[in-house]
Amino acid sequence: MLKTEELQINIGPQHPSTHGVFRMIVTVDGETITDLKPVFGYLHRNHEQIAEQNTYLQNMPYTDRLDYFNSMANNQAYAMAVEQLVGIEVPERAEYLRVMMVELTRILNHAGALGFLINDMGMWQTQLAFGMREREKILDLFESASGARLMCNYFRFGGVVRDLPPDFIPRLKELLQAMPAFVDELERLLRENEILMQRAEGIGILPRDLALAYSVSGPVLRGSGIPYDVRKAEPYSVYDRFDFDVPVGTVGDVYDRFLVRIEEMRQSRRILQQVIEQLPDAQGGHINPKARQNVRPPVGDVYARIESPKGELGFYLVSDGSGKPYRYKVRAPSFINLTPLGDMCRGYKVADVVVILGSIDIVMGEVDR
Amino acid sequence: MTITIQRGEVVEVARGSQRRYAVPGMGLLDSLGVVWKHWRESFRQNRDFSDIHGTFTEQYPDERPNLPEAYRNMPILLYDDETGHELCTSCFQCQRICPPQVIHMTQAKDPTTGKAVPSVAEFIIEYDACMSCGFCAEVCPFDAIKMDHHFELSTADHASLTVYKQELNRPVSYYQSIAPTLWEEAKAGAYKKLQGNIKRRPDVIGIAPHLVDRIAARRAELAAAAAAAPPPPPPATTPAAPPAEARKLTPEEKAAKLAAIKAANASKQSGATPAETPPATAELSPAEAKAAKLAAIRAANTAKQAGTAPAAEATPAPVDEKAAKLAAIRAANAAKQAGTVPAAEATPAPVDEKAAKLAAIRAANAAKQAGTAPAAEVPPAEPAPVDEKAAKLAAIRAANAAKKAAAEDNETERN
C-alpha cells in the first residue's frame, strides 16, 4: 500500500485563471481536493474609506471601479441609495434609461463571463472572442451615451447625465436584432459540446441549503434552484412593468450556472424590447431638474439593492448630515458568491477549481474593494 | 420557501444531454461548425450591429476611431479664437468637485491694483492621476473646461503629464470640431458670460499665453500704422498702443508711475487750484486710469484714517515701489491735513506743512530714483518755511519726473 499524505498548494495570487490577484490555498490528497481556503485582499485599495472622505457625488465615478464590467449597475445601486437617503424623485424616462443601460450591462457581463468560463476550461479564446465582439457593440453604445466605454459614470442623482444621442435607439434595435442569433450560436457551440459537458456537468455542486446559508445571489443562487431575483422580489425602478422570466437550475453545478446565464441574456433582451416600446411614452426628461447633485442628506441610513448581473449589489450609506457619507458599505455580490468556494470545490479535482471559480463569475475589483 | 413572481414565470433551464447524438463526439463536430462559419465569414467586414459575423478589427493607426461626441478623455481649457480670451474665470468649481483632486489653479491679479480679476493665472491638471470622470466639464458654469477626444497621451516623460495652462489651452473652434452639437447648446451662454468677464479683465490678463505676444505685436502694428498716417492721429484712434507698452513696464517704472498719479491726486485733494495739477490721467490707458482712480480712493481713505492710525513712520522702505507708494500716501495725508485738520497727533513731524513737504520730496525722490536704485534713505528734511503751495509744487514735480522717466524708458524700448 502506497503511503500518501496531504499536500498544500497555492493557486494564485498571480495566476492567469484567478481573474485577478486572488489566492486559493488548496489542500490536496493526490488530485482530489480535501480543502480550499480562498484568500482575498490582494487588490484592496481602500475604496470604502476613500468614499467616506469624498462627497456623495464624487463617489459616483469610484463605484465604476468596483466591478469594472458592470459600471452602469454599480452606478444605479449607488444612485438609488443616495436618492432614497435624500428623497430625490427620478423621472420616468430616466428610470427607463437606467433599466436599459443595466440590462445592456447584463448581456455584456454574461457574454464576457461565459467567454471567460470557457477560457478557463481550456477552450482558449474562441468563445471569448465571440462574446467580446458582442460586448464591443454594447460598449460602443455606452460610449456614445456616456462618453466612456468601461467607466461610464453615466448616472446622477435624479436621473442620468445626458439624454441618448439620436442614433442610439436605432443602433440598439440593430443589436437586439442580432442578439438571438448570437445566443443561439453560443448554445450550439457549447450546450451539447462533449468537452464542456464533461468539464461542467456535476462539477462544483452548490446545494440549495448551502447556497441559502452562504447568502449567495445572482446566477449562482438561481443555478442552485432558488428563483430569487431582486427585480422580482423587490421590484425597484420600473421593473414591475416588464414581463420576463426567472431561469433556475436544478442541480446547482457549473453547467446549471452556465445555462442560467444564457437564459438571462434572452430575458434581458426581452426587457430591452419592452423598454424600447415604452420609452417614447415615458414622462419627464433624462434627469430631475430640481435634483441637486451636491447633496447633504439628513441624518439617517439607507440600504439600496439591485440585481446586478453578478447578484445582489447593495449600498449601505449612513449620513451624519454632512456632505460626505459617514459610512459607506458595499455589499458586493462577487465577494459573497466567492465565500462558498471551498465547499463547492471539496471532493473535486484540482483542474476543476479553475472552472468552478470561473462559473461564479467574479471580478476582483469588487471582491477586494 | 415560496417566491411569487408576477409578470413572468420561473423556468427551469433544460439541461442538454449527450444522448441526443447517436455517435459520441457529434456535439463537438456541431460546435466546430460554428467555428468554421466564423472563419469563413472572417474574410469580409462586419456590416453593422445586426451582423454577428465578419471582422470588427479597426486598423488603428491608419484608421482613426470614430469617436462619439460625448467621448471624454482628458480635460482641456477653451479660449476664444478671435480675442484670445480664455473662458475660465477661476471660480474653483472644478477644483472643488474633482474626485481625485488633480486640478489646481490660481486666480489672476491686476498687477497695478493687486485686485483679483475673473481670469486664471495658472491652471494645472495632473493628467497622470485624472480619472476622466468629466465632472469638471459638467460643473463649469462658463463652459471653459471641456473633455478632449485626444487619447494618445503615452509618453516616457512622466513629468510632462502635469499639464500647465499653456498646454491645456485649445481654441473654441477645436472643441466645436470635435463636439459640434454639444457646443451648439453651450455656445450662447458661454459667449455671453465671456463678454461680461472681458470687461473686468485689464490689459492682456486672461489671454491665452501663447497669444499674448501675437496680440501685443498686433497692437503695436496698429499703433505704428496710426502714427504713420499723414493726418495727426486723434488720441482716440490709438488706444491700443499704451497697453502694449504698459505690459512691458518693469516694476520700478510702474512704481514711478503710480507715485506720480498718487501725488497728483493728493495735490488735487489738498484743495488747491485744479489748473496746476498735471493732466496725468489724460494720456493713460483705461487700465492705468482705473489704477489711478483706485490709488486716489486709497489715498483719500488713508487720509481719512490719519486721525486714528499713526500714518507716517519714517522707516525707509526696502523696495522702491513700496517707498513710492508710502510717500504718495504720506503726501496725500499731509496735504489733506494741511487743508482741513490742524496738526494730526499721529505724525511725529513738528508741523503739518513740514510733513507735507517732506512727503512730497520723498515722492519726488522715489520717483526719480525709481529707474536705478532701491529708493533710498530719504534725507532728513531740514525745517523749512513751507505751505500748501510748496507741497503742491513738490507733487507736480514728482509727477513730471515720473512721467519723464516713463517716456524715456518707452523710447529706449522702441529703439
PDB file of N, CA and C in Angstrom, chain A residues 173-211:
ATOM      1  N   LYS A 173     -31.616  48.787 -31.597  1.00  0.00           N
ATOM      2  CA  LYS A 173     -32.546  47.874 -32.265  1.00  0.00           C
ATOM      3  C   LYS A 173     -31.787  46.883 -33.136  1.00  0.00           C
ATOM      4  N   GLU A 174     -30.804  47.401 -33.843  1.00  0.00           N
ATOM      5  CA  GLU A 174     -29.971  46.506 -34.655  1.00  0.00           C
ATOM      6  C   GLU A 174     -29.307  45.440 -33.791  1.00  0.00           C
ATOM      7  N   LEU A 175     -28.813  45.893 -32.653  1.00  0.00           N
ATOM      8  CA  LEU A 175     -28.133  44.978 -31.747  1.00  0.00           C
ATOM      9  C   LEU A 175     -29.082  43.900 -31.254  1.00  0.00           C
ATOM     10  N   LEU A 176     -30.291  44.308 -30.883  1.00  0.00           N
ATOM     11  CA  LEU A 176     -31.253  43.338 -30.371  1.00  0.00           C
ATOM     12  C   LEU A 176     -31.684  42.368 -31.468  1.00  0.00           C
ATOM     13  N   GLN A 177     -31.664  42.868 -32.688  1.00  0.00           N
ATOM     14  CA  GLN A 177     -31.987  42.009 -33.817  1.00  0.00           C
ATOM     15  C   GLN A 177     -30.952  40.899 -33.944  1.00  0.00           C
ATOM     16  N   ALA A 178     -29.713  41.224 -33.646  1.00  0.00           N
ATOM     17  CA  ALA A 178     -28.641  40.243 -33.776  1.00  0.00           C
ATOM     18  C   ALA A 178     -28.538  39.336 -32.563  1.00  0.00           C
ATOM     19  N   MET A 179     -29.130  39.756 -31.446  1.00  0.00           N
ATOM     20  CA  MET A 179     -28.959  39.003 -30.199  1.00  0.00           C
ATOM     21  C   MET A 179     -29.381  37.537 -30.287  1.00  0.00           C
ATOM     22  N   PRO A 180     -30.578  37.222 -30.811  1.00  0.00           N
ATOM     23  CA  PRO A 180     -30.967  35.807 -30.794  1.00  0.00           C
ATOM     24  C   PRO A 180     -29.971  34.934 -31.539  1.00  0.00           C
ATOM     25  N   ALA A 181     -29.497  35.448 -32.677  1.00  0.00           N
ATOM     26  CA  ALA A 181     -28.535  34.670 -33.448  1.00  0.00           C
ATOM     27  C   ALA A 181     -27.281  34.432 -32.634  1.00  0.00           C
ATOM     28  N   PHE A 182     -26.867  35.461 -31.911  1.00  0.00           N
ATOM     29  CA  PHE A 182     -25.657  35.329 -31.106  1.00  0.00           C
ATOM     30  C   PHE A 182     -25.855  34.290 -30.007  1.00  0.00           C
ATOM     31  N   VAL A 183     -26.980  34.358 -29.301  1.00  0.00           N
ATOM     32  CA  VAL A 183     -27.197  33.436 -28.184  1.00  0.00           C
ATOM     33  C   VAL A 183     -27.405  32.012 -28.703  1.00  0.00           C
ATOM     34  N   ASP A 184     -28.130  31.900 -29.807  1.00  0.00           N
ATOM     35  CA  ASP A 184     -28.334  30.564 -30.360  1.00  0.00           C
ATOM     36  C   ASP A 184     -27.010  29.942 -30.784  1.00  0.00           C
ATOM     37  N   GLU A 185     -26.195  30.778 -31.373  1.00  0.00           N
ATOM     38  CA  GLU A 185     -24.905  30.279 -31.823  1.00  0.00           C
ATOM     39  C   GLU A 185     -24.053  29.838 -30.642  1.00  0.00           C
ATOM     40  N   LEU A 186     -24.145  30.642 -29.572  1.00  0.00           N
ATOM     41  CA  LEU A 186     -23.408  30.292 -28.362  1.00  0.00           C
ATOM     42  C   LEU A 186     -23.874  28.944 -27.821  1.00  0.00           C
ATOM     43  N   GLU A 187     -25.173  28.741 -27.853  1.00  0.00           N
ATOM     44  CA  GLU A 187     -25.706  27.469 -27.368  1.00  0.00           C
ATOM     45  C   GLU A 187     -25.258  26.322 -28.261  1.00  0.00           C
ATOM     46  N   ARG A 188     -25.311  26.565 -29.546  1.00  0.00           N
ATOM     47  CA  ARG A 188     -24.936  25.489 -30.469  1.00  0.00           C
ATOM     48  C   ARG A 188     -23.464  25.134 -30.277  1.00  0.00           C
ATOM     49  N   LEU A 189     -22.686  26.157 -30.017  1.00  0.00           N
ATOM     50  CA  LEU A 189     -21.251  25.923 -29.847  1.00  0.00           C
ATOM     51  C   LEU A 189     -20.974  25.138 -28.577  1.00  0.00           C
ATOM     52  N   LEU A 190     -21.712  25.384 -27.514  1.00  0.00           N
ATOM     53  CA  LEU A 190     -21.297  24.881 -26.217  1.00  0.00           C
ATOM     54  C   LEU A 190     -22.273  23.942 -25.536  1.00  0.00           C
ATOM     55  N   ARG A 191     -23.538  24.130 -25.744  1.00  0.00           N
ATOM     56  CA  ARG A 191     -24.511  23.436 -24.911  1.00  0.00           C
ATOM     57  C   ARG A 191     -24.374  21.922 -24.977  1.00  0.00           C
ATOM     58  N   GLU A 192     -24.232  21.395 -26.176  1.00  0.00           N
ATOM     59  CA  GLU A 192     -24.154  19.934 -26.334  1.00  0.00           C
ATOM     60  C   GLU A 192     -22.714  19.488 -26.548  1.00  0.00           C
ATOM     61  N   ASN A 193     -21.808  20.401 -26.334  1.00  0.00           N
ATOM     62  CA  ASN A 193     -20.407  20.090 -26.593  1.00  0.00           C
ATOM     63  C   ASN A 193     -19.906  19.103 -25.549  1.00  0.00           C
ATOM     64  N   GLU A 194     -19.391  17.964 -26.000  1.00  0.00           N
ATOM     65  CA  GLU A 194     -18.998  16.909 -25.069  1.00  0.00           C
ATOM     66  C   GLU A 194     -17.910  17.382 -24.105  1.00  0.00           C
ATOM     67  N   ILE A 195     -17.026  18.211 -24.596  1.00  0.00           N
ATOM     68  CA  ILE A 195     -15.930  18.655 -23.733  1.00  0.00           C
ATOM     69  C   ILE A 195     -16.493  19.494 -22.597  1.00  0.00           C
ATOM     70  N   LEU A 196     -17.395  20.427 -22.946  1.00  0.00           N
ATOM     71  CA  LEU A 196     -17.985  21.262 -21.904  1.00  0.00           C
ATOM     72  C   LEU A 196     -18.819  20.431 -20.947  1.00  0.00           C
ATOM     73  N   MET A 197     -19.547  19.471 -21.488  1.00  0.00           N
ATOM     74  CA  MET A 197     -20.384  18.637 -20.612  1.00  0.00           C
ATOM     75  C   MET A 197     -19.521  17.904 -19.598  1.00  0.00           C
ATOM     76  N   GLN A 198     -18.410  17.401 -20.081  1.00  0.00           N
ATOM     77  CA  GLN A 198     -17.558  16.641 -19.160  1.00  0.00           C
ATOM     78  C   GLN A 198     -16.913  17.525 -18.116  1.00  0.00           C
ATOM     79  N   ARG A 199     -16.622  18.750 -18.504  1.00  0.00           N
ATOM     80  CA  ARG A 199     -15.976  19.641 -17.530  1.00  0.00           C
ATOM     81  C   ARG A 199     -16.983  20.286 -16.586  1.00  0.00           C
ATOM     82  N   ALA A 200     -18.238  20.365 -17.003  1.00  0.00           N
ATOM     83  CA  ALA A 200     -19.198  21.174 -16.245  1.00  0.00           C
ATOM     84  C   ALA A 200     -20.273  20.364 -15.548  1.00  0.00           C
ATOM     85  N   GLU A 201     -20.666  19.274 -16.104  1.00  0.00           N
ATOM     86  CA  GLU A 201     -21.800  18.545 -15.528  1.00  0.00           C
ATOM     87  C   GLU A 201     -21.394  17.859 -14.230  1.00  0.00           C
ATOM     88  N   GLY A 202     -22.145  18.141 -13.200  1.00  0.00           N
ATOM     89  CA  GLY A 202     -21.893  17.510 -11.908  1.00  0.00           C
ATOM     90  C   GLY A 202     -20.681  18.056 -11.186  1.00  0.00           C
ATOM     91  N   ILE A 203     -20.130  19.136 -11.681  1.00  0.00           N
ATOM     92  CA  ILE A 203     -18.936  19.726 -11.073  1.00  0.00           C
ATOM     93  C   ILE A 203     -19.342  20.940 -10.250  1.00  0.00           C
ATOM     94  N   GLY A 204     -18.756  21.092  -9.085  1.00  0.00           N
ATOM     95  CA  GLY A 204     -18.966  22.295  -8.280  1.00  0.00           C
ATOM     96  C   GLY A 204     -20.385  22.480  -7.831  1.00  0.00           C
ATOM     97  N   ILE A 205     -20.969  21.402  -7.356  1.00  0.00           N
ATOM     98  CA  ILE A 205     -22.384  21.491  -6.957  1.00  0.00           C
ATOM     99  C   ILE A 205     -22.510  22.307  -5.676  1.00  0.00           C
ATOM    100  N   LEU A 206     -23.411  23.278  -5.715  1.00  0.00           N
ATOM    101  CA  LEU A 206     -23.738  24.068  -4.530  1.00  0.00           C
ATOM    102  C   LEU A 206     -25.188  23.763  -4.180  1.00  0.00           C
ATOM    103  N   PRO A 207     -25.431  22.961  -3.140  1.00  0.00           N
ATOM    104  CA  PRO A 207     -26.809  22.593  -2.826  1.00  0.00           C
ATOM    105  C   PRO A 207     -27.625  23.804  -2.387  1.00  0.00           C
ATOM    106  N   ARG A 208     -28.929  23.649  -2.491  1.00  0.00           N
ATOM    107  CA  ARG A 208     -29.834  24.752  -2.157  1.00  0.00           C
ATOM    108  C   ARG A 208     -29.587  25.309  -0.757  1.00  0.00           C
ATOM    109  N   ASP A 209     -29.560  24.392   0.226  1.00  0.00           N
ATOM    110  CA  ASP A 209     -29.452  24.860   1.611  1.00  0.00           C
ATOM    111  C   ASP A 209     -28.123  25.568   1.845  1.00  0.00           C
ATOM    112  N   LEU A 210     -27.081  25.061   1.214  1.00  0.00           N
ATOM    113  CA  LEU A 210     -25.779  25.697   1.389  1.00  0.00           C
ATOM    114  C   LEU A 210     -25.769  27.077   0.715  1.00  0.00           C
ATOM    115  N   ALA A 211     -26.414  27.156  -0.428  1.00  0.00           N
ATOM    116  CA  ALA A 211     -26.492  28.434  -1.139  1.00  0.00           C
ATOM    117  C   ALA A 211     -27.203  29.465  -0.282  1.00  0.00           C
TER     118      ALA A 211
END
